[in-house]
Tab-separated table of C-alpha atoms in Angstrom:
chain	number	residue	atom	x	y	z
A	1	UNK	CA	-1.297	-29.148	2.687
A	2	UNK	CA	1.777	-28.743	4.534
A	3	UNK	CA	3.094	-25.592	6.359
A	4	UNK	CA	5.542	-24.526	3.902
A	5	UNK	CA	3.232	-24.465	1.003
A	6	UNK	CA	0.178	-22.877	3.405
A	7	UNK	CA	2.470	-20.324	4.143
A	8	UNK	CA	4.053	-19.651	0.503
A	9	UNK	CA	1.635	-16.878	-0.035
A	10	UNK	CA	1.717	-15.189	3.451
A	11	UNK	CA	5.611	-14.902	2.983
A	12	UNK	CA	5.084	-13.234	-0.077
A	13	UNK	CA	2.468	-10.372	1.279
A	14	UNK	CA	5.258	-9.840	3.233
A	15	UNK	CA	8.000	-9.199	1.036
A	16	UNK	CA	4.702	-6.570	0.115
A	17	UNK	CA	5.410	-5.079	3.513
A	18	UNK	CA	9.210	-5.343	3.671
A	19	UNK	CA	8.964	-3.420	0.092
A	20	UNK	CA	6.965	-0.980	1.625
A	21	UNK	CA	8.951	0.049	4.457
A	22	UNK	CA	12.292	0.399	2.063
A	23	UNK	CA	9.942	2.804	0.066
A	24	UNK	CA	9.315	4.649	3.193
A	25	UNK	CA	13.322	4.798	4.126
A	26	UNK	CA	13.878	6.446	0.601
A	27	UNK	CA	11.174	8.553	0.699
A	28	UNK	CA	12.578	10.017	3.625
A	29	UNK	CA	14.924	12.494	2.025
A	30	UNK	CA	13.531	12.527	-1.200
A	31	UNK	CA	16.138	14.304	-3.283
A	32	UNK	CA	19.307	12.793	-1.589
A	33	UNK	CA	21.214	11.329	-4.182
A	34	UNK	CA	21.706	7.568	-3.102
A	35	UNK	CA	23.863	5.794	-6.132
A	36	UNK	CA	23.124	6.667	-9.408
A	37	UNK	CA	19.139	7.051	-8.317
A	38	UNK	CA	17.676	10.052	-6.100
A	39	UNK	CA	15.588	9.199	-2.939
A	40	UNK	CA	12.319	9.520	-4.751
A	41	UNK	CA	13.313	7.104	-7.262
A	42	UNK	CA	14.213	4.000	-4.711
A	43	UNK	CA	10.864	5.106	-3.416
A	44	UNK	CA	8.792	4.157	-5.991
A	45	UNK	CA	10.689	0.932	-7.316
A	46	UNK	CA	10.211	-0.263	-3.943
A	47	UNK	CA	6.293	0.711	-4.579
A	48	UNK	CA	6.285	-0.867	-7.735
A	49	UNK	CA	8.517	-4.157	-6.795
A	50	UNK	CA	4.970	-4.259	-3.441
A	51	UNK	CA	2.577	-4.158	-6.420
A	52	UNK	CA	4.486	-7.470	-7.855
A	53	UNK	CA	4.297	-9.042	-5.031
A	54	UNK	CA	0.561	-7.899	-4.219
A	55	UNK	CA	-0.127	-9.591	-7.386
A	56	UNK	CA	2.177	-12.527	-6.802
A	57	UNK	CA	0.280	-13.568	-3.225
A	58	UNK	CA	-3.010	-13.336	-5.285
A	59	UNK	CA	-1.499	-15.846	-7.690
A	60	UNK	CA	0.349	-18.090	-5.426
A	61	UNK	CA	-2.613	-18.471	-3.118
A	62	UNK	CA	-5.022	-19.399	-6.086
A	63	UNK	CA	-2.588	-21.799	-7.607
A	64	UNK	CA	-2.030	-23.786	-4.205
A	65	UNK	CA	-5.910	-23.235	-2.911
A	66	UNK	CA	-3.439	-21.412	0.446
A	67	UNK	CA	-6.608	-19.193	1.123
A	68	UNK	CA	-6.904	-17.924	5.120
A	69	UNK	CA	-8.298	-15.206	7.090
A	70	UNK	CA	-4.799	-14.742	8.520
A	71	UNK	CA	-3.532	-14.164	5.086
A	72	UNK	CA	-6.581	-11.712	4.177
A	73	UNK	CA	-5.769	-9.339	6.827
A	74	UNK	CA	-2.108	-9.422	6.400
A	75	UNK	CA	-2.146	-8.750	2.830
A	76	UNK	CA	-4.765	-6.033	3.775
A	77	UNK	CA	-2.558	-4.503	6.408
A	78	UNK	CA	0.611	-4.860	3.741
A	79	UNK	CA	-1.365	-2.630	1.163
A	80	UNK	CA	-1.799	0.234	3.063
A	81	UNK	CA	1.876	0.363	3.950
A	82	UNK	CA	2.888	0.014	0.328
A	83	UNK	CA	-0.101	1.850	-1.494
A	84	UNK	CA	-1.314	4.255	1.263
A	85	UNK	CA	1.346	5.345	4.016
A	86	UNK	CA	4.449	5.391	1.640
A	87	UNK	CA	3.250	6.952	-1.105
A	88	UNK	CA	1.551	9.632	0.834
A	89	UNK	CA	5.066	9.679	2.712
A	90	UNK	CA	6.728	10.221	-0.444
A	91	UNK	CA	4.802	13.608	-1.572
A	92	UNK	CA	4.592	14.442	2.055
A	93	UNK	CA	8.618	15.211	1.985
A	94	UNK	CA	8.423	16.322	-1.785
A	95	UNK	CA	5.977	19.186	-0.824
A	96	UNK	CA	8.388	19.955	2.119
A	97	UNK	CA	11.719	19.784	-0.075
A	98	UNK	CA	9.867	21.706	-3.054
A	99	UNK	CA	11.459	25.505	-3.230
A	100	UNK	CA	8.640	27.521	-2.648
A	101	UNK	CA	5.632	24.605	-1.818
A	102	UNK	CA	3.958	26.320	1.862
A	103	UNK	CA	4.485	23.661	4.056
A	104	UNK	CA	1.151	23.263	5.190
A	105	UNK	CA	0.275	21.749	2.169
A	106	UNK	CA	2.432	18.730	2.952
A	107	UNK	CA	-0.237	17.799	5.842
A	108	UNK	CA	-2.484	17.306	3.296
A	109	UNK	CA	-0.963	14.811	2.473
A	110	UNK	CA	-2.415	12.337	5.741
A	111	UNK	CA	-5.858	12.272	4.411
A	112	UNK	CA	-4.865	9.510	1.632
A	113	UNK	CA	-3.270	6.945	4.427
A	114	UNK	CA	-6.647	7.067	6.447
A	115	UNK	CA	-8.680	6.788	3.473
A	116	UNK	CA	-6.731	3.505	2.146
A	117	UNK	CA	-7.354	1.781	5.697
A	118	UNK	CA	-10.936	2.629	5.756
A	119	UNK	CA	-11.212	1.543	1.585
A	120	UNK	CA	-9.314	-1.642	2.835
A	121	UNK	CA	-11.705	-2.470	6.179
A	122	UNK	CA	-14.766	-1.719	3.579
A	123	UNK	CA	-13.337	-4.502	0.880
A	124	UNK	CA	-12.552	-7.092	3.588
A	125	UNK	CA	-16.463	-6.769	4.580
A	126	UNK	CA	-18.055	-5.982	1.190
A	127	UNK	CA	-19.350	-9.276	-0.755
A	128	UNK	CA	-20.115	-7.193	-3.586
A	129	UNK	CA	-16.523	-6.465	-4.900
A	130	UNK	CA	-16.046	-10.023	-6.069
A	131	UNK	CA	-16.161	-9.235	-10.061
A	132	UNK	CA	-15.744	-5.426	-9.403
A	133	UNK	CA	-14.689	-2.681	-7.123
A	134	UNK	CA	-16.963	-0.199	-5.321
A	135	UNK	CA	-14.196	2.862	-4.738
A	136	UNK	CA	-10.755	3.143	-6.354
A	137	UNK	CA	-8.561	0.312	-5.196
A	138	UNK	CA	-5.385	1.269	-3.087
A	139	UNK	CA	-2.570	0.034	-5.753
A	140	UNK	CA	-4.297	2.216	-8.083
A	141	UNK	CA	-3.697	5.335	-5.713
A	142	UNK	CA	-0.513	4.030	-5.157
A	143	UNK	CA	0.289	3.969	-8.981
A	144	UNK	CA	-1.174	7.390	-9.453
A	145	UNK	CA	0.783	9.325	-6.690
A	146	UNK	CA	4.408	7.122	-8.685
A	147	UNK	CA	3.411	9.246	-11.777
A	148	UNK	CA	2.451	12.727	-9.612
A	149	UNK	CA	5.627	12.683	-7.728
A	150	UNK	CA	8.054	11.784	-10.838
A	151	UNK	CA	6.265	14.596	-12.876
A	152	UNK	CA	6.888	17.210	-9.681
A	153	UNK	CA	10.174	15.964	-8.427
A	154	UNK	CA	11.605	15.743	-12.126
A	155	UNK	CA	11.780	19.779	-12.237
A	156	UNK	CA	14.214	19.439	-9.689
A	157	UNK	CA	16.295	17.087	-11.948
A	158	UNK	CA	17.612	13.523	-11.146
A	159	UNK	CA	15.399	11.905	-13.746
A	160	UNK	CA	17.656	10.059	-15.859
A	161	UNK	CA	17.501	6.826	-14.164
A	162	UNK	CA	14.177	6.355	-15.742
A	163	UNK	CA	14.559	7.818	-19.157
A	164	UNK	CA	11.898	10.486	-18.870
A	165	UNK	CA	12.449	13.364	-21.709
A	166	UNK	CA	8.683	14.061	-21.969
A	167	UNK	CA	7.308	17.586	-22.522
A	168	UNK	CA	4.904	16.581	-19.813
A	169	UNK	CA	7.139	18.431	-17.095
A	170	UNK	CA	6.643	21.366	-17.785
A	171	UNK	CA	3.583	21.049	-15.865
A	172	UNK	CA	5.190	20.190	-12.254
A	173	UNK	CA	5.302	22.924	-11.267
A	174	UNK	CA	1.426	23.631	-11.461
A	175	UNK	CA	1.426	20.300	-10.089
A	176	UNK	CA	2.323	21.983	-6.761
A	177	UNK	CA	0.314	24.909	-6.469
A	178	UNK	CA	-2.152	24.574	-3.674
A	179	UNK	CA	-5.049	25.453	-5.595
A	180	UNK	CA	-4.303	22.780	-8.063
A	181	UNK	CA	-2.433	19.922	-5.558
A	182	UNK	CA	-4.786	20.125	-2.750
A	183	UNK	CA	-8.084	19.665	-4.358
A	184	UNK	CA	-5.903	16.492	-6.356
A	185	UNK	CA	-4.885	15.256	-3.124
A	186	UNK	CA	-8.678	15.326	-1.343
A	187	UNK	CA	-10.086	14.121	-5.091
A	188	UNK	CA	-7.862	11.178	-4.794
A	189	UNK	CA	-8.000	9.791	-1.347
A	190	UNK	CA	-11.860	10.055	-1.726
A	191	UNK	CA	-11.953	7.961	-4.820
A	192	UNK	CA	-11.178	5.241	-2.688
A	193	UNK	CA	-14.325	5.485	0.374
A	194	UNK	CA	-16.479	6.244	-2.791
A	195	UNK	CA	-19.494	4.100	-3.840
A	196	UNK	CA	-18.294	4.417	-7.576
A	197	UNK	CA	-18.215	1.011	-9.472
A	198	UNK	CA	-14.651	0.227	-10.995
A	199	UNK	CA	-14.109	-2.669	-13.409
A	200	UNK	CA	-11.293	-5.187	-12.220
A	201	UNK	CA	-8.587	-5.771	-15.073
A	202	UNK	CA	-8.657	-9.506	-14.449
A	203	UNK	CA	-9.397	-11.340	-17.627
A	204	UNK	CA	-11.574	-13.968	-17.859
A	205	UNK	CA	-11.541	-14.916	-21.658
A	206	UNK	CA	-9.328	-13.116	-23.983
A	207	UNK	CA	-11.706	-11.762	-26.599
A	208	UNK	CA	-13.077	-8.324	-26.955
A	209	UNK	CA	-16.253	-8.671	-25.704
A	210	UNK	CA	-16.586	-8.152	-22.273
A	211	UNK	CA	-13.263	-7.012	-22.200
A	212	UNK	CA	-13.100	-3.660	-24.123
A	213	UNK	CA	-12.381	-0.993	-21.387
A	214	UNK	CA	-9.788	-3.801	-19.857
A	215	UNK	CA	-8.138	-4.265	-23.635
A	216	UNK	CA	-7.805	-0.745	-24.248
A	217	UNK	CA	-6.176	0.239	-20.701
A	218	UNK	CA	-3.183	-2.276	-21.294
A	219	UNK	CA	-2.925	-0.918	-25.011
A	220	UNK	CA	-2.864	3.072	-23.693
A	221	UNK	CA	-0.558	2.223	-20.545
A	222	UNK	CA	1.913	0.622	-22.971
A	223	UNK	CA	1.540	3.816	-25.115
A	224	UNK	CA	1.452	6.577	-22.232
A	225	UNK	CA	4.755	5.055	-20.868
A	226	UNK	CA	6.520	4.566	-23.783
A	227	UNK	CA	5.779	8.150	-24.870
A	228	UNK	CA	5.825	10.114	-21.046
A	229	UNK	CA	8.084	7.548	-18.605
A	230	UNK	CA	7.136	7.666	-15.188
A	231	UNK	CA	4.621	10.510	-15.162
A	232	UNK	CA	1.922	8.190	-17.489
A	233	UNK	CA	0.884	6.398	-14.235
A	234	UNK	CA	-1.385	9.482	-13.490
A	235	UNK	CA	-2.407	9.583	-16.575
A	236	UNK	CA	-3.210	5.615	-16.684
A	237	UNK	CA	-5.216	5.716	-13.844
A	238	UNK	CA	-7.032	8.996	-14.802
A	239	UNK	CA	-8.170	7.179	-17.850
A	240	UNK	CA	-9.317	4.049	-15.758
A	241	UNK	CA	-11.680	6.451	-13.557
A	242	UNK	CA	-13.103	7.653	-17.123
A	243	UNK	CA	-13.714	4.300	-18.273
A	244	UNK	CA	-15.731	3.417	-14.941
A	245	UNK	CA	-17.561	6.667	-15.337
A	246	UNK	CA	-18.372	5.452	-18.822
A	247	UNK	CA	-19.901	2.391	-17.628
């Protein structure tokens, strides 16, 4: 194999990274207007656009056999820049920006980075997560925290850009209460260093059996999104965590 195609996936974690740190740039000032998008909303398409190429490394390292410790640990230290430091970074400035949020709840907010490294070292280590995971992977909390922060920074307006006309916000602004967010925030970043068993959604035949919890979590993301936009993600992965519990 020759250095250019060993190297395809490592080049791709790190368009993971690069994504990662544009999210973190945006979610600087999270309700400047930058074009026709606010802050928050470069944010997470920067999150989302690390989750394709999370998945794309995955792919491209399978498809050429490119497998290396080197590329292990940078794809680990890629995901907790993209699904554990920026999102956190994100509702760390919306609970600072929010009229009325007490800004001590923002420091909350650090718990969820430290939590994805340790969930991170723990998979790199842990034989067991082959067919499953043992905690709530990081791109999951990263997904959950796109739909939290659309749902809370909606109320403030500049939610066009994404089509969202759900009924669902009228609950953002319980969403930042800290005797609703805080206990949210702690409950999430500890689904991660948890010993709960999580089913992976990769498909190994296409039938329904074996496959029933992974068949309908594509079928009710497709419906949650089309019916509440952005905020569904929260809703997605509450659903997944009910499905584990289930099994």
């Amino acid at each position: 194999m020759n250095v250019i195609t060993k190297n395809i996936p490592n080049s791709i974690t790190c368009l993971n990274l690069l994504a990662g740190f544009a999210s973190l740039i945006f979610g600087a000032d999270p309700f400047a207007m930058h074009g026709s998008m606010a802050g928050w909303q470069w944010a997470v398409l920067f999150i989302g656009v690390a989750a394709v190429a999370d998945f794309a490394d995955g792919f491209m390292a399978r498809l050429l056999g490119a497998y290396s410790e080197l590329g292990k640990q940078l794809d680990s230290l890629s995901d907790n820049v993209s699904f554990g430091v920026a999102p956190a970074f994100l509702m760390f400035n919306i609970f600072r920006n929010y009229p009325g949020v007490p800004e001590w709840m923002a420091w909350v907010c650090l718990i969820i980075p430290v939590c994805g490294a340790l969930r991170l070292a723990r998979f790199n280590i842990d034989t067991r997560q082959s067919e499953e995971f043992i905690g709530l992977p990081i791109p999951a909390n990263a997904i959950f925290w796109i739909g939290y922060a659309a749902c809370v920074a909606s109320s403030l307006g500049s939610s066009a850009a994404f089509g969202e006309s759900s009924g669902i916000y009228i609950w953002s602004g319980m969403l930042t209460l800290p005797a609703v967010a805080v206990p949210i925030i702690i409950i999430e970043a500890l689904l991660m260093v948890c010993n709960m068993r999580m089913f992976s959604l990769k498909f190994k035949t296409f039938g329904w059996k074996g496959n029933g919890r992974r068949w309908i979590i594509l079928i009710a993301s497709a419906v949650l999104l089309i019916c509440f936009g952005l905020p569904a993600f929260s809703l997605i992965i509450i659903l997944y965590l009910l499905l584990s519990i289930k099994n």
